[in-house]
């Protein structure tokens, strides 16, 4: 099985001393490099929460 590590992906360039970073470490690295993602998700959730729920299909 090929185990090529993609380069340039957030979180994968952490110093990990021969051990792959945990998913938590990768998340924190991505989160710190892309703070706008949290704001965009918060806006999306708040805008969808203000609309009435749709039931059934269109």
Tab-separated table of C-alpha atoms in Angstrom, residues 9-15 21-35:
chain	number	residue	atom	x	y	z
A	9	UNK	CA	-1.965	20.280	3.401
A	10	UNK	CA	-2.676	22.160	6.629
A	11	UNK	CA	-1.722	20.250	9.714
A	12	UNK	CA	0.587	17.810	7.965
A	13	UNK	CA	3.604	20.095	8.212
A	14	UNK	CA	3.652	19.959	12.020
A	15	UNK	CA	6.845	18.807	13.713
A	21	UNK	CA	0.091	14.122	13.913
A	22	UNK	CA	-3.165	13.183	15.570
A	23	UNK	CA	-6.466	14.288	14.078
A	24	UNK	CA	-6.736	16.803	16.926
A	25	UNK	CA	-3.338	18.285	16.083
A	26	UNK	CA	-4.315	18.461	12.406
A	27	UNK	CA	-7.613	20.154	13.301
A	28	UNK	CA	-5.916	22.759	15.506
A	29	UNK	CA	-3.334	23.488	12.810
A	30	UNK	CA	-6.047	23.912	10.166
A	31	UNK	CA	-8.197	25.988	12.535
A	32	UNK	CA	-5.328	28.358	13.382
A	33	UNK	CA	-4.433	28.790	9.696
A	34	UNK	CA	-8.050	29.322	8.549
A	35	UNK	CA	-9.937	31.352	11.192
